[in-house]
Coordinates of C-alpha atoms in Angstrom, one line a residue:
M1 CA -72.8 21.0 -7.7
E2 CA -74.1 17.5 -6.6
D3 CA -71.3 15.2 -4.5
E4 CA -69.6 12.6 -5.8
L5 CA -71.8 9.1 -4.7
Q6 CA -68.9 7.1 -4.0
I7 CA -70.3 3.3 -5.3
T8 CA -68.5 0.2 -3.5
L9 CA -70.3 -3.2 -4.8
T10 CA -70.4 -4.2 -0.8
N11 CA -73.6 -2.1 -1.3
D12 CA -76.0 -5.1 -2.5
Y13 CA -77.6 -3.0 -4.9
A14 CA -74.6 -1.5 -6.8
F15 CA -74.0 -5.3 -6.9
K16 CA -77.1 -5.9 -8.3
R17 CA -76.6 -3.4 -10.5
L18 CA -73.5 -4.2 -12.6
L19 CA -73.5 -8.1 -12.3
G20 CA -76.8 -8.7 -13.0
S21 CA -77.5 -7.0 -15.8
E22 CA -76.9 -8.8 -19.0
E23 CA -74.7 -6.3 -21.0
N24 CA -72.0 -7.2 -17.9
K25 CA -72.4 -9.9 -18.4
P26 CA -68.6 -11.4 -19.0
L27 CA -68.0 -9.9 -16.3
L28 CA -69.2 -11.8 -14.1
Q29 CA -68.4 -15.1 -15.9
D30 CA -64.3 -14.1 -15.3
F31 CA -65.8 -13.9 -11.6
L32 CA -67.2 -17.1 -11.8
E33 CA -64.4 -18.8 -13.8
C34 CA -61.5 -17.7 -10.6
I35 CA -64.5 -18.8 -7.9
L36 CA -65.7 -21.8 -9.1
D37 CA -62.4 -23.3 -11.7
L38 CA -64.7 -22.9 -15.0
T39 CA -62.8 -22.5 -17.6
P40 CA -64.5 -20.0 -20.3
Q41 CA -66.1 -22.2 -22.4
Q42 CA -68.7 -24.1 -19.4
V43 CA -69.6 -20.3 -17.9
L44 CA -69.6 -19.2 -21.5
D45 CA -73.9 -19.1 -22.2
L46 CA -75.2 -18.3 -18.8
E47 CA -78.8 -17.5 -18.6
F48 CA -79.8 -14.9 -16.2
M49 CA -82.8 -16.3 -14.2
D50 CA -85.7 -15.0 -11.9
K51 CA -84.4 -14.3 -8.9
E52 CA -87.5 -14.6 -6.4
L53 CA -87.4 -17.7 -4.9
T54 CA -91.4 -20.1 -5.8
K55 CA -93.4 -21.3 -2.6
E56 CA -95.7 -24.0 -2.8
E57 CA -98.2 -22.4 0.4
F58 CA -98.7 -18.7 1.3
S59 CA -97.6 -19.5 4.3
D60 CA -94.1 -20.3 3.2
K61 CA -91.1 -18.3 3.1
T62 CA -89.9 -16.9 -0.2
G63 CA -87.3 -14.8 -0.3
I64 CA -85.3 -12.5 -2.9
L65 CA -81.7 -13.9 -4.2
D66 CA -79.0 -11.0 -4.9
V67 CA -78.3 -13.0 -8.3
K68 CA -79.4 -15.8 -9.8
L69 CA -78.0 -17.6 -12.8
K70 CA -78.0 -20.7 -14.6
L71 CA -75.3 -22.5 -16.7
T72 CA -75.4 -24.7 -19.7
D73 CA -75.2 -27.7 -18.1
G74 CA -78.8 -27.2 -15.9
T75 CA -76.7 -26.1 -12.7
V76 CA -78.4 -23.4 -10.7
I77 CA -76.3 -20.6 -8.7
D78 CA -77.3 -18.0 -6.2
I79 CA -74.7 -15.4 -5.6
E80 CA -75.4 -13.2 -2.4
I81 CA -73.6 -10.0 -0.9
Q82 CA -73.6 -10.2 3.3
A83 CA -72.5 -7.1 4.9
S84 CA -71.8 -8.1 7.9
W85 CA -71.6 -12.2 9.6
N86 CA -74.3 -13.3 11.5
A87 CA -75.6 -16.1 13.4
S88 CA -78.6 -17.9 11.8
F89 CA -76.7 -17.1 7.8
V90 CA -75.5 -20.9 7.6
K91 CA -79.1 -21.8 7.8
R92 CA -80.1 -18.8 5.4
T93 CA -78.1 -20.0 3.2
L94 CA -79.2 -24.1 3.5
F95 CA -83.0 -22.9 3.4
Y96 CA -82.4 -20.5 -0.3
W97 CA -80.4 -23.7 -2.1
A98 CA -83.4 -26.2 -0.8
K99 CA -85.7 -23.7 -2.5
M100 CA -83.6 -23.7 -6.0
Y101 CA -82.0 -27.1 -6.1
T102 CA -87.0 -28.5 -5.3
A103 CA -87.9 -25.2 -7.8
D104 CA -88.1 -26.4 -11.2
F105 CA -89.5 -30.0 -10.3
K106 CA -93.1 -31.5 -11.4
A107 CA -94.6 -34.5 -9.9
G108 CA -94.0 -37.4 -12.0
E109 CA -90.6 -37.0 -13.0
S110 CA -87.7 -38.0 -12.2
Y111 CA -85.3 -37.4 -9.7
G112 CA -82.3 -37.4 -11.6
S113 CA -84.1 -34.6 -13.9
L114 CA -82.7 -33.1 -10.2
H115 CA -79.7 -30.5 -11.8
K116 CA -76.5 -29.0 -8.8
C117 CA -77.1 -26.2 -7.0
I118 CA -74.6 -23.6 -5.9
T119 CA -75.3 -20.9 -3.1
I120 CA -71.6 -18.5 -3.0
N121 CA -71.8 -15.8 -1.1
I122 CA -69.7 -13.1 -0.2
I123 CA -68.8 -11.3 3.1
A124 CA -67.6 -8.4 3.4
D125 CA -67.2 -8.2 7.2
G126 CA -67.3 -11.2 10.8
F127 CA -67.1 -14.0 9.3
R128 CA -66.7 -16.6 11.9
L129 CA -66.4 -20.4 10.3
N130 CA -62.8 -20.3 9.8
D131 CA -59.5 -18.3 8.9
A132 CA -59.8 -19.0 5.1
I133 CA -60.4 -16.5 1.7
H134 CA -62.0 -19.4 0.0
S135 CA -64.1 -21.8 1.3
E136 CA -66.0 -24.9 -0.2
Y137 CA -68.6 -26.6 1.7
L138 CA -70.2 -30.3 0.3
L139 CA -71.6 -33.6 1.4
Q140 CA -69.1 -35.3 2.6
E141 CA -69.0 -39.0 4.7
K142 CA -68.2 -37.9 8.0
T143 CA -64.4 -40.1 8.5
A144 CA -64.2 -41.1 5.3
H145 CA -65.2 -37.3 4.5
T146 CA -66.2 -39.1 0.2
V147 CA -68.3 -37.0 -1.2
L148 CA -72.0 -38.1 -0.9
T149 CA -73.0 -35.9 -4.5
D150 CA -72.0 -33.2 -5.7
V151 CA -75.7 -31.6 -5.5
L152 CA -75.0 -29.2 -3.5
E153 CA -72.2 -26.8 -3.0
V154 CA -72.3 -24.0 -0.5
H155 CA -69.0 -20.9 -1.1
F156 CA -67.6 -18.6 1.4
L157 CA -66.0 -15.9 0.3
D158 CA -63.9 -13.6 3.3
L159 CA -63.2 -9.7 2.2
Q160 CA -61.7 -9.6 5.3
A161 CA -59.7 -12.1 4.8
A162 CA -58.8 -11.4 0.7
K163 CA -57.8 -7.3 2.3
K164 CA -55.1 -9.4 4.9
A165 CA -53.1 -11.6 2.5
K166 CA -49.4 -11.4 2.6
E167 CA -48.8 -11.2 -1.2
E168 CA -52.0 -9.1 -2.1
G169 CA -52.8 -9.6 -6.3
K170 CA -49.1 -11.9 -6.3
A171 CA -50.8 -15.3 -6.0
A172 CA -50.4 -17.7 -9.4
G173 CA -53.5 -18.3 -11.6
K174 CA -57.6 -18.3 -10.3
Q175 CA -56.7 -18.7 -6.7
G176 CA -54.6 -14.5 -7.0
Q177 CA -57.5 -13.7 -9.9
L178 CA -60.2 -14.6 -6.7
I179 CA -58.4 -12.4 -4.4
N180 CA -58.2 -9.2 -6.7
W181 CA -61.7 -10.0 -7.8
L182 CA -62.3 -9.6 -4.2
R183 CA -59.9 -7.4 -3.2
F184 CA -62.3 -5.1 -5.7
I185 CA -65.4 -5.8 -4.7
G186 CA -64.3 -4.6 -1.0
A187 CA -62.8 -1.6 -1.3
T188 CA -64.1 2.0 0.2
N189 CA -63.2 4.1 -2.3
K190 CA -62.5 5.3 -5.5
E191 CA -58.4 5.4 -5.4
E192 CA -58.2 2.1 -3.9
R193 CA -60.7 0.5 -6.4
K194 CA -58.8 1.8 -8.9
M195 CA -55.4 0.3 -7.6
I196 CA -56.3 -2.6 -7.5
A197 CA -58.0 -2.4 -11.4
T198 CA -54.1 -2.1 -12.9
M199 CA -53.9 -6.2 -11.8
S200 CA -56.5 -7.7 -14.7
P201 CA -58.6 -5.9 -17.6
V202 CA -61.7 -7.2 -16.8
L203 CA -61.2 -4.9 -13.2
Q204 CA -60.4 -2.1 -15.4
M205 CA -63.2 -3.0 -16.9
L206 CA -66.0 -3.0 -14.1
N207 CA -63.8 0.1 -13.1
E208 CA -64.1 1.9 -16.4
K209 CA -68.2 1.1 -16.2
I210 CA -68.2 2.3 -11.8
D211 CA -66.6 5.3 -13.5
V212 CA -68.9 6.4 -15.7
L213 CA -72.1 4.7 -13.9
T214 CA -74.8 6.9 -14.0
L215 CA -77.7 6.3 -11.4
S216 CA -81.2 8.1 -11.6
P217 CA -83.0 10.0 -9.4
T218 CA -84.5 7.4 -8.2
E219 CA -81.7 5.0 -8.2
R220 CA -79.6 7.3 -6.2
K221 CA -81.9 7.7 -3.2
L222 CA -82.0 3.3 -3.6
Y223 CA -78.4 3.1 -3.2
E224 CA -78.0 5.1 -0.9
S225 CA -80.5 4.0 1.3
R226 CA -79.5 0.8 1.6
M227 CA -76.0 2.2 2.9
K228 CA -77.5 4.0 5.3
L229 CA -79.7 1.2 6.0
K230 CA -76.0 -0.6 6.6
S231 CA -74.8 2.0 8.9
D232 CA -78.2 1.9 10.8
I233 CA -78.7 -1.3 12.2
T234 CA -74.2 -1.3 12.8
T235 CA -75.1 0.7 14.9
I236 CA -78.5 0.0 16.2
S237 CA -76.5 -3.8 17.0
E238 CA -74.0 -1.9 19.0
T239 CA -76.0 0.3 20.5
Q240 CA -78.9 -2.4 22.2
F241 CA -76.1 -4.5 23.0
S242 CA -74.3 -2.5 25.1
A243 CA -76.9 -1.1 26.8
G244 CA -78.4 -5.1 27.1
V245 CA -75.2 -5.1 29.6
E246 CA -76.0 -2.7 31.4
R247 CA -79.1 -4.3 32.1
G248 CA -77.9 -7.4 33.3
L249 CA -75.5 -5.9 35.4
A250 CA -78.1 -3.4 37.3
E251 CA -79.6 -7.4 37.1
G252 CA -77.0 -9.4 38.2
K253 CA -77.4 -7.2 42.0
S254 CA -79.8 -9.6 42.7
L255 CA -80.1 -12.7 39.9
G256 CA -76.5 -12.8 40.0
L257 CA -73.5 -11.3 38.2
A258 CA -73.2 -14.6 35.6
E259 CA -77.0 -14.9 35.7
G260 CA -78.0 -11.0 35.2
K261 CA -75.6 -9.7 32.5
S262 CA -77.3 -13.0 30.0
L263 CA -80.4 -12.0 30.5
G264 CA -79.2 -8.9 30.5
I265 CA -77.7 -9.6 26.4
A266 CA -80.8 -11.4 25.6
E267 CA -82.9 -8.8 25.5
G268 CA -80.5 -6.2 24.2
S269 CA -80.6 -9.1 21.3
R270 CA -84.3 -8.9 20.6
Q271 CA -84.9 -5.1 20.9
K272 CA -81.7 -4.5 18.4
A273 CA -84.3 -7.4 15.7
F274 CA -86.6 -4.9 17.1
E275 CA -85.1 -1.7 16.4
T276 CA -83.6 -4.4 12.6
A277 CA -87.2 -4.7 12.0
R278 CA -88.6 -1.0 12.1
I279 CA -85.4 -0.1 9.9
L280 CA -86.1 -2.4 6.9
K281 CA -90.1 -2.3 7.3
Q282 CA -89.5 1.8 6.8
F283 CA -87.1 1.3 4.0
G284 CA -90.1 -1.2 2.4
D285 CA -88.6 -4.6 3.1
S286 CA -90.9 -7.5 2.8
V287 CA -92.3 -8.8 5.7
Q288 CA -91.1 -12.2 4.9
K289 CA -86.9 -10.4 4.4
I290 CA -87.4 -8.8 8.0
V291 CA -88.5 -12.1 9.4
Q292 CA -84.7 -13.9 7.9
A293 CA -83.1 -11.4 8.8
T294 CA -83.9 -10.7 12.1
G295 CA -85.9 -14.0 13.6
L296 CA -89.0 -12.0 14.8
T297 CA -92.4 -13.8 14.1
V298 CA -94.8 -12.3 11.1
Q299 CA -96.7 -11.6 14.0
E300 CA -94.1 -9.3 15.6
V301 CA -93.5 -7.1 12.0
E302 CA -97.1 -6.8 11.0
T303 CA -97.1 -4.8 14.6
L304 CA -95.1 -2.7 14.3
N305 CA -95.1 0.4 13.5

């Protein structure tokens, strides 16, 4: 008998498959109510959208969003699942927001026709900005902290912070529901997921859908490849960092310890970027996505074997 596939929603393919589909729209609506403090009526008729960001020139960067949708009032929302935090992620989410904000704007239209755009980023590990479970960033005046406009919202949801919450699942109202959602998404095995699901009828429904989920051979291969990719990149990160430090210590004999270590770490980081790009390329990711993920140039990515 074939081994049972352990589904985790921190896998971007599984997340999109389960929460980015029409049949599971009511489950996603519940999740959005918890994050954005919306009423059921505000998310009742949400519409899934094309997830590929448009570009005006051939040389422009593009991108593929995990889940993109529109509310009845025209608000556009992007939901991204990220396995681990990296230094470029803030700029990446602002890039996606900017593309969404101007995507449907036509020459001659009034600026008043531009709709509110929200990016929601679910970070599985390594969130660095603060210790909060849910962070919301807006455009504010520096001293008075008055909001300039509500057209921009950037949300970060830290799965590790939710996991460490002292009163797991016991907070009142939507905050408690959100914690349960995040713990469920971050669950790493069937037993943990089942236990958390008992706290919410919606999560019980989602858990049942995960349990009965049947993947075609092609889909299963894609899911497993994304999990392998996550492990490979983590291993590369650790290996290249260690190698960089060792090279830096060796260089330190002639350059000075601090300079040598800095040089080694820089070289290790660059080698990590190249190795990561090679893996992403093997799995068929576009050149644009690889450039965004690694910081390499288009030319550097295209010349990799």
